[in-house]
């Protein structure tokens, strides 16, 4: 049970790190606009998106799919079943 929790926590941190890395790779003004657009497309307030980005809350799988769809780049790793 503990390993399962640790794995989810690590995955959540990794996802947040990947999102931050992508946004930091953009020019400053474009990064801000992209974050706003992603929040709108995911249908969440900007503060929720910022919580995902900072790692304070876990990003839902559907949000990851939407983020990758909007930016046109695969940044999150998925487990294959």
Tab-separated table of N, CA and C in Angstrom:
chain	number	residue	atom	x	y	z
A	1	UNK	N	0.833	-1.193	0.000
A	1	UNK	CA	0.000	0.000	0.000
A	1	UNK	C	0.874	1.251	0.000
A	2	UNK	N	1.886	1.248	0.849
A	2	UNK	CA	2.771	2.414	0.951
A	2	UNK	C	3.510	2.655	-0.369
A	3	UNK	N	3.938	1.569	-1.023
A	3	UNK	CA	4.628	1.721	-2.307
A	3	UNK	C	3.716	2.331	-3.358
A	4	UNK	N	2.431	1.954	-3.311
A	4	UNK	CA	1.467	2.506	-4.260
A	4	UNK	C	1.315	4.011	-4.073
A	5	UNK	N	1.253	4.450	-2.822
A	5	UNK	CA	1.135	5.876	-2.525
A	5	UNK	C	2.392	6.613	-2.972
A	6	UNK	N	3.551	6.047	-2.670
A	6	UNK	CA	4.811	6.680	-3.077
A	6	UNK	C	4.914	6.781	-4.593
A	7	UNK	N	4.460	5.740	-5.298
A	7	UNK	CA	4.521	5.747	-6.757
A	7	UNK	C	3.629	6.848	-7.324
A	8	UNK	N	2.408	6.996	-6.767
A	8	UNK	CA	1.502	8.048	-7.233
A	8	UNK	C	2.079	9.427	-6.952
A	9	UNK	N	2.692	9.588	-5.780
A	9	UNK	CA	3.293	10.867	-5.419
A	9	UNK	C	4.436	11.201	-6.363
A	10	UNK	N	5.284	10.212	-6.639
A	10	UNK	CA	6.406	10.437	-7.553
A	10	UNK	C	5.915	10.772	-8.956
A	11	UNK	N	4.887	10.060	-9.417
A	11	UNK	CA	4.336	10.328	-10.744
A	11	UNK	C	3.764	11.731	-10.809
A	12	UNK	N	3.065	12.137	-9.757
A	12	UNK	CA	2.492	13.481	-9.708
A	12	UNK	C	3.591	14.539	-9.768
A	13	UNK	N	4.657	14.329	-9.025
A	13	UNK	CA	5.783	15.273	-9.046
A	13	UNK	C	6.439	15.316	-10.418
A	14	UNK	N	6.605	14.140	-11.014
A	14	UNK	CA	7.217	14.080	-12.341
A	14	UNK	C	6.358	14.804	-13.374
A	15	UNK	N	5.041	14.604	-13.295
A	15	UNK	CA	4.138	15.274	-14.236
A	15	UNK	C	4.211	16.786	-14.073
A	16	UNK	N	4.230	17.252	-12.837
A	16	UNK	CA	4.335	18.692	-12.582
A	16	UNK	C	5.648	19.233	-13.123
A	17	UNK	N	6.719	18.488	-12.898
A	17	UNK	CA	8.037	18.905	-13.376
A	17	UNK	C	8.060	18.985	-14.902
A	18	UNK	N	7.441	18.018	-15.555
A	18	UNK	CA	7.419	18.015	-17.022
A	18	UNK	C	6.618	19.190	-17.568
A	19	UNK	N	5.503	19.501	-16.904
A	19	UNK	CA	4.701	20.648	-17.330
A	19	UNK	C	5.480	21.945	-17.133
A	20	UNK	N	6.131	22.089	-15.974
A	20	UNK	CA	6.946	23.290	-15.718
A	20	UNK	C	8.069	23.415	-16.735
A	21	UNK	N	8.733	22.314	-17.013
A	21	UNK	CA	9.840	22.329	-17.970
A	21	UNK	C	9.360	22.773	-19.345
A	22	UNK	N	8.216	22.251	-19.764
A	22	UNK	CA	7.680	22.662	-21.066
A	22	UNK	C	7.370	24.153	-21.074
A	23	UNK	N	6.663	24.633	-20.051
A	23	UNK	CA	6.279	26.050	-20.019
A	23	UNK	C	7.504	26.958	-19.932
A	24	UNK	N	8.542	26.522	-19.230
A	24	UNK	CA	9.766	27.329	-19.123
A	24	UNK	C	10.552	27.362	-20.427
A	25	UNK	N	10.291	26.400	-21.301
A	25	UNK	CA	10.999	26.376	-22.585
A	25	UNK	C	10.427	27.408	-23.562
A	26	UNK	N	9.273	27.971	-23.218
A	26	UNK	CA	8.633	28.975	-24.072
A	26	UNK	C	9.112	30.372	-23.695
A	27	UNK	N	9.009	31.333	-24.623
A	27	UNK	CA	9.287	32.726	-24.252
A	27	UNK	C	8.345	33.157	-23.123
A	28	UNK	N	8.777	34.099	-22.294
A	28	UNK	CA	8.038	34.491	-21.090
A	28	UNK	C	6.589	34.854	-21.391
A	29	UNK	N	6.357	35.739	-22.344
A	29	UNK	CA	4.976	36.163	-22.629
A	29	UNK	C	4.153	35.001	-23.191
A	30	UNK	N	4.779	34.146	-23.976
A	30	UNK	CA	4.071	33.000	-24.543
A	30	UNK	C	3.749	31.970	-23.460
A	31	UNK	N	4.637	31.811	-22.497
A	31	UNK	CA	4.416	30.864	-21.405
A	31	UNK	C	3.171	31.228	-20.607
A	32	UNK	N	3.034	32.494	-20.285
A	32	UNK	CA	1.876	32.971	-19.527
A	32	UNK	C	0.585	32.769	-20.308
A	33	UNK	N	0.604	33.121	-21.578
A	33	UNK	CA	-0.588	32.954	-22.416
A	33	UNK	C	-0.938	31.483	-22.604
A	34	UNK	N	0.072	30.642	-22.741
A	34	UNK	CA	-0.161	29.210	-22.901
A	34	UNK	C	-0.774	28.627	-21.635
A	35	UNK	N	-0.292	29.045	-20.477
A	35	UNK	CA	-0.854	28.563	-19.211
A	35	UNK	C	-2.331	28.936	-19.106
A	36	UNK	N	-2.672	30.159	-19.474
A	36	UNK	CA	-4.077	30.596	-19.441
A	36	UNK	C	-4.921	29.783	-20.417
A	37	UNK	N	-4.375	29.556	-21.612
A	37	UNK	CA	-5.103	28.784	-22.618
A	37	UNK	C	-5.315	27.347	-22.149
A	38	UNK	N	-4.292	26.748	-21.548
A	38	UNK	CA	-4.413	25.374	-21.066
A	38	UNK	C	-5.452	25.272	-19.956
A	39	UNK	N	-5.478	26.247	-19.061
A	39	UNK	CA	-6.484	26.257	-17.994
A	39	UNK	C	-7.885	26.341	-18.600
A	40	UNK	N	-8.056	27.212	-19.585
A	40	UNK	CA	-9.359	27.345	-20.254
A	40	UNK	C	-9.760	26.049	-20.942
A	41	UNK	N	-8.829	25.445	-21.671
A	41	UNK	CA	-9.121	24.212	-22.409
A	41	UNK	C	-9.434	23.048	-21.468
A	42	UNK	N	-8.799	23.035	-20.306
A	42	UNK	CA	-9.061	21.984	-19.307
A	42	UNK	C	-10.296	22.306	-18.469
A	43	UNK	N	-10.866	23.486	-18.697
A	43	UNK	CA	-12.064	23.940	-17.995
A	43	UNK	C	-11.871	23.996	-16.477
A	44	UNK	N	-10.725	24.553	-16.091
A	44	UNK	CA	-10.429	24.754	-14.668
A	44	UNK	C	-9.967	26.193	-14.470
A	45	UNK	N	-10.131	26.718	-13.255
A	45	UNK	CA	-9.600	28.054	-12.971
A	45	UNK	C	-8.073	28.051	-13.072
A	46	UNK	N	-7.505	29.207	-13.326
A	46	UNK	CA	-6.054	29.317	-13.451
A	46	UNK	C	-5.348	28.855	-12.180
A	47	UNK	N	-5.952	29.109	-11.000
A	47	UNK	CA	-5.298	28.681	-9.762
A	47	UNK	C	-5.216	27.155	-9.659
A	48	UNK	N	-6.191	26.438	-10.217
A	48	UNK	CA	-6.118	24.973	-10.225
A	48	UNK	C	-4.989	24.520	-11.138
A	49	UNK	N	-4.896	25.140	-12.313
A	49	UNK	CA	-3.808	24.815	-13.234
A	49	UNK	C	-2.460	25.093	-12.579
A	50	UNK	N	-2.351	26.212	-11.869
A	50	UNK	CA	-1.101	26.544	-11.179
A	50	UNK	C	-0.792	25.542	-10.072
A	51	UNK	N	-1.818	25.001	-9.420
A	51	UNK	CA	-1.605	23.953	-8.421
A	51	UNK	C	-1.054	22.691	-9.075
A	52	UNK	N	-1.548	22.362	-10.267
A	52	UNK	CA	-1.000	21.220	-11.002
A	52	UNK	C	0.457	21.480	-11.347
A	53	UNK	N	0.722	22.671	-11.839
A	53	UNK	CA	2.077	23.032	-12.269
A	53	UNK	C	3.055	22.996	-11.106
A	54	UNK	N	2.613	23.447	-9.940
A	54	UNK	CA	3.503	23.485	-8.776
A	54	UNK	C	3.601	22.138	-8.072
A	55	UNK	N	2.704	21.210	-8.401
A	55	UNK	CA	2.729	19.901	-7.764
A	55	UNK	C	1.913	19.832	-6.485
A	56	UNK	N	1.147	20.876	-6.198
A	56	UNK	CA	0.329	20.869	-4.981
A	56	UNK	C	-0.840	19.897	-5.089
A	57	UNK	N	-1.365	19.723	-6.289
A	57	UNK	CA	-2.439	18.762	-6.512
A	57	UNK	C	-2.112	17.925	-7.736
A	58	UNK	N	-2.671	16.716	-7.742
A	58	UNK	CA	-2.431	15.781	-8.831
A	58	UNK	C	-3.216	16.201	-10.065
A	59	UNK	N	-2.587	16.044	-11.213
A	59	UNK	CA	-3.219	16.358	-12.489
A	59	UNK	C	-4.056	15.156	-12.940
A	60	UNK	N	-5.342	15.351	-13.236
A	60	UNK	CA	-6.151	14.237	-13.739
A	60	UNK	C	-5.645	13.761	-15.106
A	61	UNK	N	-5.840	12.484	-15.380
A	61	UNK	CA	-5.382	11.914	-16.651
A	61	UNK	C	-6.022	12.622	-17.848
A	62	UNK	N	-7.307	12.961	-17.736
A	62	UNK	CA	-7.970	13.663	-18.846
A	62	UNK	C	-7.355	15.032	-19.094
A	63	UNK	N	-6.923	15.685	-18.028
A	63	UNK	CA	-6.272	16.988	-18.184
A	63	UNK	C	-4.928	16.821	-18.895
A	64	UNK	N	-4.204	15.765	-18.566
A	64	UNK	CA	-2.927	15.506	-19.247
A	64	UNK	C	-3.166	15.301	-20.742
A	65	UNK	N	-4.207	14.528	-21.062
A	65	UNK	CA	-4.542	14.301	-22.473
A	65	UNK	C	-4.857	15.617	-23.173
A	66	UNK	N	-5.643	16.457	-22.524
A	66	UNK	CA	-6.048	17.741	-23.109
A	66	UNK	C	-4.840	18.658	-23.284
A	67	UNK	N	-3.968	18.695	-22.289
A	67	UNK	CA	-2.769	19.535	-22.368
A	67	UNK	C	-1.918	19.122	-23.563
A	68	UNK	N	-1.696	17.817	-23.706
A	68	UNK	CA	-0.893	17.337	-24.834
A	68	UNK	C	-1.577	17.620	-26.171
A	69	UNK	N	-2.900	17.523	-26.199
A	69	UNK	CA	-3.648	17.820	-27.429
A	69	UNK	C	-3.485	19.289	-27.824
A	70	UNK	N	-3.590	20.178	-26.852
A	70	UNK	CA	-3.519	21.616	-27.128
A	70	UNK	C	-2.112	22.034	-27.546
A	71	UNK	N	-1.084	21.545	-26.839
A	71	UNK	CA	0.280	21.977	-27.158
A	71	UNK	C	0.878	21.201	-28.327
A	72	UNK	N	0.277	20.056	-28.647
A	72	UNK	CA	0.754	19.273	-29.783
A	72	UNK	C	2.051	18.532	-29.530
A	73	UNK	N	2.368	18.320	-28.255
A	73	UNK	CA	3.601	17.624	-27.878
A	73	UNK	C	3.273	16.633	-26.769
A	74	UNK	N	3.848	15.420	-26.847
A	74	UNK	CA	3.658	14.441	-25.780
A	74	UNK	C	4.709	14.713	-24.709
A	75	UNK	N	4.266	15.117	-23.514
A	75	UNK	CA	5.222	15.419	-22.446
A	75	UNK	C	5.066	14.495	-21.242
A	76	UNK	N	3.940	13.799	-21.138
A	76	UNK	CA	3.697	12.928	-19.988
A	76	UNK	C	3.890	11.472	-20.381
A	77	UNK	N	4.448	10.694	-19.459
A	77	UNK	CA	4.612	9.265	-19.690
A	77	UNK	C	3.378	8.548	-19.179
A	78	UNK	N	2.927	7.552	-19.920
A	78	UNK	CA	1.772	6.756	-19.522
A	78	UNK	C	2.205	5.312	-19.351
A	79	UNK	N	1.541	4.626	-18.422
A	79	UNK	CA	1.787	3.194	-18.271
A	79	UNK	C	0.969	2.470	-19.324
A	80	UNK	N	1.597	1.567	-20.021
A	80	UNK	CA	0.914	0.773	-21.041
A	80	UNK	C	0.390	-0.491	-20.385
A	81	UNK	N	-0.864	-0.828	-20.688
A	81	UNK	CA	-1.452	-2.056	-20.126
A	81	UNK	C	-1.614	-3.080	-21.203
